[in-house]
Every structure is written in C-alpha cells, then in structure tokens.
Amino acid sequence: MPSHDESRRGLDDGASAGTDGGTRDGTAGEIPDEAGGEMADRTDGEPPRTNRRGFLKSSAAAFGAAAVSAGSAAGDRGSRYGMERSPGDPETATGERGMVSTVHPRATEAGAEVLRAGGNAVDAAVAVQFALNVVQPHSSGIGGGGFMLVYSAAEDELYAIDNRERAPLGAEPDMFLGDDGEPIPFRERHTNGKAVGVPGTLRAADAALKRFGSMELADLIDPAIDLADGCRRVTVDEALAEAIAENVEAGELGETAREVFAPGGDPLEAGDPLVQPDLADTFRLIREEGIEPFYKGEIAEDIAETVRSAEGYLDEGGSMTVEDLARYNVEITLPEHATYEGAAEEITVRTMSLPSSGGLTIGQILRLLEPFDLADAGRRSVETYHRLIEAFRLAFADRGKYMGDDAFVDVPWQGLFDAEYLDGRRATIDPNRAAETPVEPGDPWSYQPGEPYRVSPYGAGAGENDRTVHNRGQTTHFTVADVEGNLVSWTTTIEQLFGSGIMVPGRGFMLNNELTDFDAVPGGPNEVQPEKRPLSSTSPTIVFRDGEPFLTVGSPGGPTIITTVTQVLLGVAEFGMPLDAAVAEPRLYADAESDVIYEETVPEGIRRALRARGHALSGEPMSLGSVQALEVTDDGYFGVGDFRRDSSVIGL
Ligand code: GLU
C-alpha cells in the first residue's frame, strides 16, 4: 500500500473545507469547531492500548458472576464528539465479558443467555440466528443464507463462513428472461420457485459449531423452540407488522405464509401474539436428528417439492431437487483485506470476499478516498459528500462489470486494488462537478498479473440493474463477542422481506429469493449458472488496529450495505467519531447510475450544494441500512445497535 504521502501525489482537489456545507440543523456552515477539537483529542496523546486478548482472559476468571448491567455510554461518547444527536441515538451497552447486538430483544437475550451459561461467541451467534428466525421471520432463517465472520482469539485468526445460497443444478442462465427476451420485472421474478436458492444458514450453524463452538446445536435451538411454540411469549413488533402488511397488500405472500401471518386474511398487527407451531416442530426435529433431515431427509423433500410447485407470478416453479440440497456445503475462507490510513485511525478492514462484492467494493472506495484528507473538509461538508458519491459511483461501476462468483469466473481482484489503477480512477473525479451517469467501469484487467483462465463475455448483462430501485433487501446483521475475545459478525438473509413469499407447508419457514441477486440478462460474470452463488453486497466486517481486533460492523440493505459500512468506518477512522456517533451519522447512497439517495438527516444545505454541483438527488429521503456493531475497548466491549431499526444490545 502506498504511504499516505505518496498516495497524495498528483492530487489537487481544490477542496475548501466545508464552505458550502451544512450543519445538523440544516443551516449552511461547517461542522462546529468543537467537534474537530474533540476528534483531534482522540488521536493525540492516546493512552497506551492494552492487549485485548490478555485483558479478556484475565477477566474470564470472574465469568459466571452476575451480568454487569448494560449501561448506556451514548451520552458520554456523543458529547465527546461535541455534536447534538438526532434523530435517534443508537442503543449502546458496555460489557467486560461479552456483547450481543441484534435487531430484536428476544434474539439478543437468547445470545446473552448462552454467553452467561459459558458458551462462546459462536455458540451464542447460533442461538441468535435460530431466535431471529422466529421473531423476525421476514428477514432471515433456515430457508436463507449469508456470510459469517468469526475471529478466533485462540488462533488469532479471522475466518469467513460462506453460506451463500447456490443455484440448483437445473438453473439456466436465461431463466429470468420472459418470452420476449427481456428480464421479467423484479417484482414478478422474486415471488417464484425459480428465485429460491439452495439454503445455507443451517449448514453454516452446524459447520461453525463443529469448527469453533463449544455447545451442541440441540441446546442452542431450544430457546427458539420456546419462542416459536409460545412457551416464551413473543409479540409481533412494528417491523414485522409493517412487513406483513406490505407483503399482504402487494400480494407477495404465498398461501401458507398468509395462514401464519395473516390468519383469516387479517394481517397480524404490532402487539399480536406470534405463535408458529410448525416452525417449532421443525426446530424440534432438528434438535432430535440434527441437520440431516433438512439437507437429505423429510424436510429436504418438502423444500424441493414446494420450490418446484410454487406458483408465483410465473407459471412454473423452480427446479430444486433433494440432490441439490444434499450437495450443498458451506466454505470456510479468508476474508478480503484492505487498509485505510485515516486521520484518526489506521485500520485494516477485513470483510467478505466474493461471491460478496462487499470486500472488494468497500476496499476500492476506501482506497479511492484515502488521499483526499476528508477530515480536513469535515464530515458534514459538501466536499466530503461529493467525494463519497463519486467514489461510490466508480466502485459500483467496476462491481457491476467485473464481479461474480469467483468459483465460476475470474475477477481482476489485484487489478481492482492496484494503486496505479486507482490513481487513474481517482483522477477522473472532478472536485466541483458530479460525474455523468452511468459512470463507466475502468479496466482493472490491465493491472492484473497473468491472464484470466475463465473469461466471460463481459458486457451483455453486466450491470443489468433494474433491481436497484426495488432491492434494498431486508437482511439482518448481528454481532457477538465473548469473554475469550472471540468475535462474530454475521449477516444473514432471505433477500427481500419474507424472501420469495413461499413458506414450506407444515414446516413454518420462509424460502429465500436470493437467486434474483444474479443478473437477469445472461452474459456477464454474475449470470445464472448451476451451483453458482449470486453476487452479494453483504459485508460483515471485522476491523483490526495495530494487529488487534478493534471493531465489528455490518448492516442489511442490499447494495446500500456497502456504502453504509463504508460510512461507519470513515466516521471512526477518518473523522475520529465514537462508534455510536459514526452509526448515527446521516448516510447517503449512490451506485454507478442511481440518483443519490439520502437520509432525511443529511442537512438541507448539503442537499442544495450537491444539486448545485450537478448531483441528481432522489425525490424523497430514505433510511439506509441498520448497523449492529461493537468496539473492543480497553475495558471490554462497547456495543452499538442502530436506531434505524429496533435494536437490542446487551453487555455482560
Ligand atoms: N440479497 C442481498 C445481498 O446479498 C441481501 C439482502 C439485503 O439486502 O439486505 O446483497
């Protein structure tokens, strides 16, 4: 990686700090001076850091005592940043011996109980996932897939467990094209058996426990059984109620799912009891017999039959067979690696590699931005927002053209990070003017050593993108840490709200529509192929500082995951914000061709200034992502849960 000074060379961005920016109250101006002062304090004269693993080990002896109450540190940390907080403060907690941050209190409690009982972070994460399947059935579950990062303290190593869904053997590159050769509209193709990928979540839970866990799957599924059969009372929360209402109204819930979530035609509402006896029975079967029934036995048969006969807007179901399920396995790999030398922190960002575009795209954005000295311009300056948008557009252009499942297609992974290549891309950014959209991809292959072994005819289909408008996805991200210093950062999904809308009759879980993450038009690196994994944006992330684990971050939101995670990382590393303040910061999103989507908290002055530079902003503001994160501190852990969804954070 170039040194900070080297990478600055040749850059004359003409930036002037925050002159036409805005403040949180929407008036034109700069970030308050005191914020800059506070941020500088954080980096100057820092106390020497303790070795986290050593610290946590020494406190392990005390584990088993009553949980330390989850005190909120938000006030302190917010005032340290010196800015008022709006529109909500993230949930926060501190803990000396563990941390769980999820989007639902029952799921967080399930994880915390496991930690209290002496389980490790992977054990707790598995319990969280099963509980989430019950309490947030529209967002994730055993009918879906995802990506899980595990930091093993004992090995001082970070692993990625790739449990992305795969296309069945019978999938075909043109299966999302209509008779006229045009892509079937997204809204239609996602509620169909063809959209359903072979699920990976349960296999991941099993593999993670065998490799890293200390408890049995049977024990970890118990809390979810209690939640599903009503032994532990669960009510429908606002998020679920909204999802049910939306999907029922849009006609995107199949009959079986409607019987559960809109019995008698009446959508369940917030506060209604949520009882799912079929799901409880499925979990009991898994408790008794393990995951085999799901991948080879009676549940596999039901899944295959449901997928094949599913009636969505198309006439036919998908092609999935029991063989597809039996063949499914997860991969344990190493995550992507990118460094960022920020004004406040030097960080090493490790996040999901292909078939998630998250690692390469976040890495590219950070490297494009690194030489710009964004901290000088200020977080809420138009210079910063302008550069973020331009870097997002450049990176997304490459993403659309070059990325796909690297088991099927060669991707110029070194070219995409090549310093000279990125210098050239960065030099196309006009400091005062928005780029014309769509922004064109570059040519990273010219910077990639060797020749590709498997070249797909890039062009047709690459960047096919009618999904940007529809697909912000409704994944769940959560994070867990334990007393040993093990960390889990897991983004888990069934793709859209309620996935395909198809529930397996008698089994109580939803099937994903993940195969719509493939390009509908064949010919590009992300075309459908049998057993291929569709390109993802999910980015469970673990950040290192001075070789030690520092942060975990992740979010739902389809492609906006990439820009959300990047903005949180920049908040901490470039702008010196405490993690909760970085999560609270107003976000925006742009890809190679979309309008700029902005949150309502992006100051009006900034919006005006961006428009003046030629940026097309979307008509309405939109909430972007929902971050669950934690920081490894000198005293233990600081956990954060976004206010953009209900979050529940427990520190132990
Ligand atoms: N299908 C999306 C992806 O893998 C995840 C769903 C979401 O957007 O949150 O990128």
Short mmCIF file of C-alpha atoms in Angstrom, two decimals, residues 211-597:
data_model
loop_
_atom_site.label_atom_id
_atom_site.label_comp_id
_atom_site.label_asym_id
_atom_site.label_seq_id
_atom_site.Cartn_x
_atom_site.Cartn_y
_atom_site.Cartn_z
CA ARG A 211 -15.24 -25.85 13.96
CA PHE A 212 -15.46 -23.13 16.63
CA GLY A 213 -18.28 -23.89 19.04
CA SER A 214 -18.33 -25.41 22.49
CA MET A 215 -22.00 -26.36 22.71
CA GLU A 216 -24.40 -28.61 20.83
CA LEU A 217 -26.78 -27.37 18.16
CA ALA A 218 -29.57 -29.18 20.02
CA ASP A 219 -29.06 -26.96 23.08
CA LEU A 220 -28.77 -23.78 21.09
CA ILE A 221 -32.02 -24.30 19.22
CA ASP A 222 -34.02 -24.73 22.45
CA PRO A 223 -34.67 -21.04 23.15
CA ALA A 224 -36.04 -20.66 19.62
CA ILE A 225 -38.39 -23.61 20.13
CA ASP A 226 -39.75 -21.93 23.24
CA LEU A 227 -40.23 -18.71 21.33
CA ALA A 228 -41.91 -20.39 18.35
CA ASP A 229 -44.38 -22.52 20.29
CA GLY A 230 -45.39 -19.72 22.62
CA CYS A 231 -43.74 -21.07 25.77
CA ARG A 232 -41.92 -17.79 25.81
CA ARG A 233 -44.29 -15.08 24.77
CA VAL A 234 -43.42 -13.21 21.61
CA THR A 235 -45.48 -10.48 20.05
CA VAL A 236 -45.33 -9.08 16.57
CA ASP A 237 -43.13 -5.99 16.58
CA GLU A 238 -43.54 -2.90 14.42
CA ALA A 239 -41.03 -4.06 11.83
CA LEU A 240 -42.72 -7.41 11.36
CA ALA A 241 -46.20 -5.89 11.35
CA GLU A 242 -45.16 -3.45 8.66
CA ALA A 243 -43.58 -6.22 6.61
CA ILE A 244 -46.69 -8.38 6.86
CA ALA A 245 -48.99 -5.51 5.90
CA GLU A 246 -46.79 -4.53 2.97
CA ASN A 247 -46.45 -8.04 1.60
CA VAL A 248 -50.09 -8.95 2.05
CA GLU A 249 -51.15 -5.78 0.30
CA ALA A 250 -48.72 -6.37 -2.54
CA GLY A 251 -49.88 -9.97 -2.89
CA GLU A 252 -46.36 -11.18 -2.25
CA LEU A 253 -47.06 -13.72 0.47
CA GLY A 254 -47.95 -17.23 -0.63
CA GLU A 255 -50.96 -19.00 0.81
CA THR A 256 -49.10 -20.96 3.50
CA ALA A 257 -47.34 -17.86 4.79
CA ARG A 258 -50.61 -15.93 4.77
CA GLU A 259 -52.19 -18.54 7.02
CA VAL A 260 -49.45 -17.88 9.58
CA PHE A 261 -49.01 -14.12 9.25
CA ALA A 262 -52.49 -13.05 8.14
CA PRO A 263 -54.80 -15.72 9.54
CA GLY A 264 -58.29 -15.43 8.10
CA GLY A 265 -56.98 -12.69 5.83
CA ASP A 266 -56.22 -10.26 8.66
CA PRO A 267 -52.57 -9.29 8.80
CA LEU A 268 -51.12 -9.66 12.30
CA GLU A 269 -50.51 -6.30 13.90
CA ALA A 270 -47.92 -4.98 16.30
CA GLY A 271 -48.58 -6.42 19.74
CA ASP A 272 -50.41 -9.52 18.49
CA PRO A 273 -49.04 -12.81 19.80
CA LEU A 274 -46.70 -14.53 17.36
CA VAL A 275 -47.05 -18.30 17.60
CA GLN A 276 -45.52 -20.58 14.97
CA PRO A 277 -46.18 -24.24 15.87
CA ASP A 278 -44.96 -25.64 12.53
CA LEU A 279 -41.67 -23.83 12.91
CA ALA A 280 -41.39 -25.12 16.50
CA ASP A 281 -41.90 -28.68 15.18
CA THR A 282 -39.24 -28.20 12.51
CA PHE A 283 -36.80 -26.97 15.15
CA ARG A 284 -37.70 -29.94 17.39
CA LEU A 285 -36.91 -32.31 14.54
CA ILE A 286 -33.55 -30.58 14.05
CA ARG A 287 -32.93 -30.78 17.80
CA GLU A 288 -33.60 -34.51 17.76
CA GLU A 289 -31.98 -35.51 14.47
CA GLY A 290 -29.58 -32.71 13.58
CA ILE A 291 -29.46 -31.05 10.19
CA GLU A 292 -29.70 -34.21 8.06
CA PRO A 293 -33.50 -34.11 7.68
CA PHE A 294 -33.12 -30.61 6.26
CA TYR A 295 -30.45 -31.44 3.69
CA LYS A 296 -31.21 -35.08 2.90
CA GLY A 297 -34.41 -36.20 4.53
CA GLU A 298 -38.02 -35.28 5.00
CA ILE A 299 -37.57 -31.52 5.19
CA ALA A 300 -35.38 -31.59 2.06
CA GLU A 301 -38.16 -33.42 0.24
CA ASP A 302 -40.70 -30.83 1.32
CA ILE A 303 -38.43 -27.95 0.31
CA ALA A 304 -37.82 -29.40 -3.14
CA GLU A 305 -41.47 -30.13 -3.71
CA THR A 306 -42.51 -26.66 -2.56
CA VAL A 307 -39.97 -24.93 -4.78
CA ARG A 308 -40.92 -26.99 -7.81
CA SER A 309 -44.63 -26.46 -7.46
CA ALA A 310 -44.50 -22.87 -6.26
CA GLU A 311 -46.85 -20.61 -8.07
CA GLY A 312 -45.68 -17.08 -8.21
CA TYR A 313 -46.39 -14.70 -11.00
CA LEU A 314 -44.78 -17.13 -13.42
CA ASP A 315 -46.46 -20.34 -14.43
CA GLU A 316 -43.89 -22.77 -13.21
CA GLY A 317 -41.86 -23.42 -10.12
CA GLY A 318 -38.13 -23.83 -9.82
CA SER A 319 -36.00 -26.89 -10.44
CA MET A 320 -34.67 -27.66 -6.96
CA THR A 321 -34.29 -31.32 -6.04
CA VAL A 322 -33.28 -33.17 -2.90
CA GLU A 323 -29.96 -33.78 -4.63
CA ASP A 324 -29.36 -30.02 -4.75
CA LEU A 325 -29.87 -29.82 -1.01
CA ALA A 326 -27.74 -32.87 -0.31
CA ARG A 327 -24.89 -31.43 -2.38
CA TYR A 328 -24.89 -28.10 -0.54
CA ASN A 329 -21.95 -27.21 1.63
CA VAL A 330 -20.53 -24.03 3.11
CA GLU A 331 -16.98 -22.83 2.55
CA ILE A 332 -14.60 -21.63 5.22
CA THR A 333 -12.38 -19.00 3.62
CA LEU A 334 -10.31 -15.95 4.42
CA PRO A 335 -11.99 -12.57 4.18
CA GLU A 336 -10.88 -9.66 1.97
CA HIS A 337 -8.22 -7.34 3.31
CA ALA A 338 -7.99 -3.57 2.82
CA THR A 339 -6.15 -0.92 4.75
CA TYR A 340 -7.17 2.66 5.35
CA GLU A 341 -4.90 5.26 6.85
CA GLY A 342 -7.37 7.70 8.30
CA ALA A 343 -6.72 10.98 10.04
CA ALA A 344 -7.85 9.40 13.30
CA GLU A 345 -7.09 5.69 12.99
CA GLU A 346 -5.11 3.38 10.76
CA ILE A 347 -7.31 0.40 10.23
CA THR A 348 -7.24 -2.93 8.46
CA VAL A 349 -10.69 -3.76 7.19
CA ARG A 350 -11.48 -7.42 6.75
CA THR A 351 -14.78 -8.22 5.18
CA MET A 352 -16.48 -10.68 2.93
CA SER A 353 -14.85 -11.60 -0.30
CA LEU A 354 -16.52 -12.97 -3.44
CA PRO A 355 -19.21 -14.01 -4.01
CA SER A 356 -19.94 -10.95 -1.92
CA SER A 357 -18.81 -7.79 -3.63
CA GLY A 358 -18.62 -6.16 -0.19
CA GLY A 359 -14.91 -6.63 0.47
CA LEU A 360 -13.63 -5.56 -2.93
CA THR A 361 -16.03 -2.65 -3.25
CA ILE A 362 -15.56 -1.28 0.27
CA GLY A 363 -11.80 -1.68 -0.21
CA GLN A 364 -11.89 0.20 -3.51
CA ILE A 365 -13.97 3.03 -2.07
CA LEU A 366 -11.66 3.44 0.92
CA ARG A 367 -8.57 3.47 -1.28
CA LEU A 368 -10.12 5.96 -3.66
CA LEU A 369 -10.94 8.24 -0.75
CA GLU A 370 -7.83 7.82 1.39
CA PRO A 371 -5.71 10.57 -0.20
CA PHE A 372 -8.47 13.19 -0.04
CA ASP A 373 -7.99 14.26 3.57
CA LEU A 374 -11.70 14.19 4.17
CA ALA A 375 -11.14 15.04 7.83
CA ASP A 376 -9.86 18.47 6.79
CA ALA A 377 -13.02 19.11 4.83
CA GLY A 378 -15.23 17.84 7.68
CA ARG A 379 -17.79 15.06 7.86
CA ARG A 380 -20.71 17.34 7.08
CA SER A 381 -19.05 19.28 4.29
CA VAL A 382 -20.20 19.15 0.70
CA GLU A 383 -16.62 18.26 -0.29
CA THR A 384 -16.86 15.08 1.72
CA TYR A 385 -20.31 14.14 0.48
CA HIS A 386 -19.33 14.90 -3.12
CA ARG A 387 -16.27 12.67 -2.92
CA LEU A 388 -18.18 9.89 -1.23
CA ILE A 389 -20.73 9.89 -4.04
CA GLU A 390 -18.09 9.94 -6.76
CA ALA A 391 -16.07 7.14 -5.15
CA PHE A 392 -19.24 5.09 -4.68
CA ARG A 393 -20.09 5.52 -8.36
CA LEU A 394 -16.63 4.48 -9.57
CA ALA A 395 -16.51 1.41 -7.37
CA PHE A 396 -20.04 0.32 -8.21
CA ALA A 397 -19.28 0.64 -11.94
CA ASP A 398 -16.46 -1.89 -11.50
CA ARG A 399 -18.61 -4.05 -9.28
CA GLY A 400 -21.32 -4.35 -11.92
CA LYS A 401 -18.90 -5.17 -14.71
CA TYR A 402 -16.35 -7.47 -13.15
CA MET A 403 -17.72 -9.23 -10.09
CA GLY A 404 -19.36 -12.59 -9.75
CA ASP A 405 -18.84 -15.92 -8.04
CA ASP A 406 -15.09 -16.43 -8.42
CA ALA A 407 -15.50 -20.19 -8.49
CA PHE A 408 -17.10 -19.65 -11.91
CA VAL A 409 -15.47 -16.57 -13.32
CA ASP A 410 -12.10 -14.86 -12.94
CA VAL A 411 -12.26 -11.49 -11.30
CA PRO A 412 -9.38 -8.97 -11.52
CA TRP A 413 -9.03 -8.83 -7.75
CA GLN A 414 -5.49 -7.43 -7.78
CA GLY A 415 -6.23 -5.00 -10.60
CA LEU A 416 -9.19 -3.60 -8.69
CA PHE A 417 -6.91 -2.69 -5.78
CA ASP A 418 -3.87 -1.70 -7.86
CA ALA A 419 -2.55 1.69 -6.71
CA GLU A 420 -1.86 2.98 -10.21
CA TYR A 421 -5.25 1.81 -11.44
CA LEU A 422 -6.96 3.55 -8.55
CA ASP A 423 -4.88 6.72 -9.06
CA GLY A 424 -6.24 6.84 -12.58
CA ARG A 425 -9.80 6.27 -11.45
CA ARG A 426 -9.47 8.87 -8.70
CA ALA A 427 -8.12 11.41 -11.16
CA THR A 428 -11.43 11.25 -13.05
CA ILE A 429 -13.21 12.79 -10.06
CA ASP A 430 -13.94 16.44 -10.74
CA PRO A 431 -13.79 18.22 -7.37
CA ASN A 432 -16.56 20.59 -8.33
CA ARG A 433 -18.83 18.69 -10.65
CA ALA A 434 -20.81 15.47 -10.45
CA ALA A 435 -19.78 12.79 -12.92
CA GLU A 436 -22.17 11.98 -15.69
CA THR A 437 -24.10 8.81 -15.02
CA PRO A 438 -23.93 5.97 -15.65
CA VAL A 439 -20.30 6.07 -14.61
CA GLU A 440 -18.31 3.70 -16.79
CA PRO A 441 -16.19 0.89 -15.34
CA GLY A 442 -12.42 1.07 -15.67
CA ASP A 443 -10.04 -1.58 -16.99
CA PRO A 444 -8.59 -3.35 -13.95
CA TRP A 445 -7.58 -6.30 -16.13
CA SER A 446 -4.73 -4.15 -17.46
CA TYR A 447 -3.37 -4.04 -13.92
CA GLN A 448 -3.91 -7.69 -13.13
CA PRO A 449 -0.96 -10.06 -13.35
CA GLY A 450 -1.30 -13.02 -15.67
CA GLU A 451 -4.16 -13.83 -17.96
CA PRO A 452 -7.63 -14.83 -16.88
CA TYR A 453 -8.30 -18.55 -17.01
CA ARG A 454 -12.03 -18.23 -17.37
CA VAL A 455 -13.28 -15.17 -19.16
CA SER A 456 -16.93 -14.48 -19.55
CA PRO A 457 -18.05 -12.15 -22.33
CA TYR A 458 -18.42 -9.05 -20.18
CA GLY A 459 -20.87 -6.62 -21.49
CA ALA A 460 -24.28 -8.04 -22.12
CA GLY A 461 -25.95 -8.34 -18.80
CA ALA A 462 -23.16 -6.85 -16.75
CA GLY A 463 -24.62 -4.10 -14.67
CA GLU A 464 -28.19 -5.07 -15.53
CA ASN A 465 -29.70 -3.14 -12.83
CA ASP A 466 -33.43 -2.84 -12.71
CA ARG A 467 -33.06 -4.09 -9.18
CA THR A 468 -31.53 -1.03 -7.62
CA VAL A 469 -34.86 0.59 -7.13
CA HIS A 470 -36.58 -2.47 -5.74
CA ASN A 471 -33.88 -4.27 -3.95
CA ARG A 472 -32.71 -2.79 -0.75
CA GLY A 473 -33.20 -6.17 0.81
CA GLN A 474 -34.22 -6.91 4.32
CA THR A 475 -31.36 -8.86 5.73
CA THR A 476 -30.42 -8.97 9.37
CA HIS A 477 -26.99 -8.29 10.72
CA PHE A 478 -25.87 -9.12 14.24
CA THR A 479 -22.67 -9.32 16.24
CA VAL A 480 -21.50 -11.20 19.31
CA ALA A 481 -18.34 -11.10 21.44
CA ASP A 482 -17.33 -13.33 24.32
CA VAL A 483 -15.06 -13.30 27.33
CA GLU A 484 -12.24 -15.01 25.44
CA GLY A 485 -12.17 -12.27 22.84
CA ASN A 486 -13.87 -14.30 20.10
CA LEU A 487 -15.99 -12.20 17.78
CA VAL A 488 -18.79 -12.99 15.35
CA SER A 489 -20.12 -10.64 12.68
CA TRP A 490 -22.92 -12.38 10.74
CA THR A 491 -25.14 -11.02 8.01
CA THR A 492 -27.98 -13.41 7.37
CA THR A 493 -30.71 -13.07 4.81
CA ILE A 494 -33.62 -14.44 2.84
CA GLU A 495 -33.17 -11.43 0.47
CA GLN A 496 -36.43 -9.46 0.21
CA LEU A 497 -38.95 -9.09 3.04
CA PHE A 498 -40.23 -12.66 3.51
CA GLY A 499 -37.89 -13.79 0.72
CA SER A 500 -39.86 -15.39 -2.10
CA GLY A 501 -43.04 -15.23 -0.03
CA ILE A 502 -43.07 -19.01 -0.15
CA MET A 503 -43.33 -20.89 3.14
CA VAL A 504 -42.72 -24.63 3.17
CA PRO A 505 -46.13 -26.09 4.14
CA GLY A 506 -46.10 -27.76 7.54
CA ARG A 507 -42.55 -26.58 8.21
CA GLY A 508 -43.11 -22.93 9.10
CA PHE A 509 -40.07 -21.27 7.49
CA MET A 510 -39.78 -18.95 4.54
CA LEU A 511 -37.76 -19.67 1.42
CA ASN A 512 -35.34 -17.06 0.10
CA ASN A 513 -35.43 -15.34 -3.29
CA GLU A 514 -31.65 -14.95 -3.35
CA LEU A 515 -31.25 -16.05 -6.97
CA THR A 516 -32.66 -12.69 -8.04
CA ASP A 517 -29.27 -11.31 -6.99
CA PHE A 518 -28.00 -12.81 -10.25
CA ASP A 519 -28.19 -10.59 -13.31
CA ALA A 520 -31.35 -11.44 -15.17
CA VAL A 521 -29.61 -10.90 -18.51
CA PRO A 522 -27.04 -13.63 -19.23
CA GLY A 523 -23.53 -12.94 -20.45
CA GLY A 524 -21.84 -11.21 -17.54
CA PRO A 525 -19.82 -12.53 -14.62
CA ASN A 526 -22.96 -12.61 -12.48
CA GLU A 527 -25.14 -14.61 -14.86
CA VAL A 528 -27.06 -17.59 -13.51
CA GLN A 529 -25.27 -20.93 -13.70
CA PRO A 530 -25.97 -24.22 -11.93
CA GLU A 531 -24.48 -24.34 -8.41
CA LYS A 532 -23.20 -20.78 -8.72
CA ARG A 533 -23.64 -18.26 -5.92
CA PRO A 534 -25.27 -14.94 -6.82
CA LEU A 535 -23.25 -11.79 -6.23
CA SER A 536 -23.99 -10.30 -2.85
CA SER A 537 -23.40 -6.96 -1.19
CA THR A 538 -23.44 -8.20 2.35
CA SER A 539 -20.41 -7.07 4.28
CA PRO A 540 -19.99 -8.48 7.74
CA THR A 541 -16.82 -6.72 8.77
CA ILE A 542 -14.19 -7.01 11.46
CA VAL A 543 -11.67 -4.21 11.68
CA PHE A 544 -8.19 -4.51 13.13
CA ARG A 545 -5.97 -1.78 14.54
CA ASP A 546 -2.35 -2.36 15.44
CA GLY A 547 -2.92 -6.03 14.68
CA GLU A 548 -5.64 -6.34 17.29
CA PRO A 549 -9.39 -6.68 16.74
CA PHE A 550 -10.95 -3.23 17.02
CA LEU A 551 -14.50 -3.15 15.64
CA THR A 552 -17.20 -5.27 14.11
CA VAL A 553 -19.68 -3.64 11.72
CA GLY A 554 -22.41 -4.81 9.38
CA SER A 555 -25.82 -3.87 8.03
CA PRO A 556 -28.73 -5.01 5.89
CA GLY A 557 -29.77 -3.08 2.81
CA GLY A 558 -28.69 -4.76 -0.44
CA PRO A 559 -26.15 -2.61 -2.26
CA THR A 560 -26.57 0.12 0.34
CA ILE A 561 -24.82 -2.21 2.81
CA ILE A 562 -21.56 -1.34 1.09
CA THR A 563 -21.97 2.40 1.43
CA THR A 564 -23.38 2.15 4.94
CA VAL A 565 -20.49 0.11 6.26
CA THR A 566 -18.00 2.38 4.48
CA GLN A 567 -19.51 5.49 6.05
CA VAL A 568 -19.36 4.00 9.54
CA LEU A 569 -15.73 3.01 9.00
CA LEU A 570 -14.88 6.51 7.79
CA GLY A 571 -16.70 8.01 10.76
CA VAL A 572 -14.35 6.23 13.11
CA ALA A 573 -11.10 6.10 11.14
CA GLU A 574 -11.21 9.41 9.30
CA PHE A 575 -13.40 11.63 11.44
CA GLY A 576 -12.47 10.23 14.84
CA MET A 577 -16.03 9.64 15.95
CA PRO A 578 -17.02 7.23 18.65
CA LEU A 579 -18.66 4.20 17.09
CA ASP A 580 -22.20 5.16 18.10
CA ALA A 581 -21.81 8.64 16.63
CA ALA A 582 -20.45 7.14 13.42
CA VAL A 583 -23.51 4.90 13.25
CA ALA A 584 -25.84 7.85 13.86
CA GLU A 585 -24.30 9.99 11.09
CA PRO A 586 -26.61 10.76 8.15
CA ARG A 587 -25.87 8.46 5.25
CA LEU A 588 -26.23 8.54 1.55
CA TYR A 589 -26.01 6.04 -1.26
CA ALA A 590 -25.16 6.14 -4.93
CA ASP A 591 -24.15 3.50 -7.41
CA ALA A 592 -22.92 3.84 -10.98
CA GLU A 593 -26.22 5.12 -12.25
CA SER A 594 -28.72 5.73 -9.45
CA ASP A 595 -29.79 9.08 -8.17
CA VAL A 596 -28.17 9.95 -4.88
CA ILE A 597 -30.33 8.51 -2.14
#
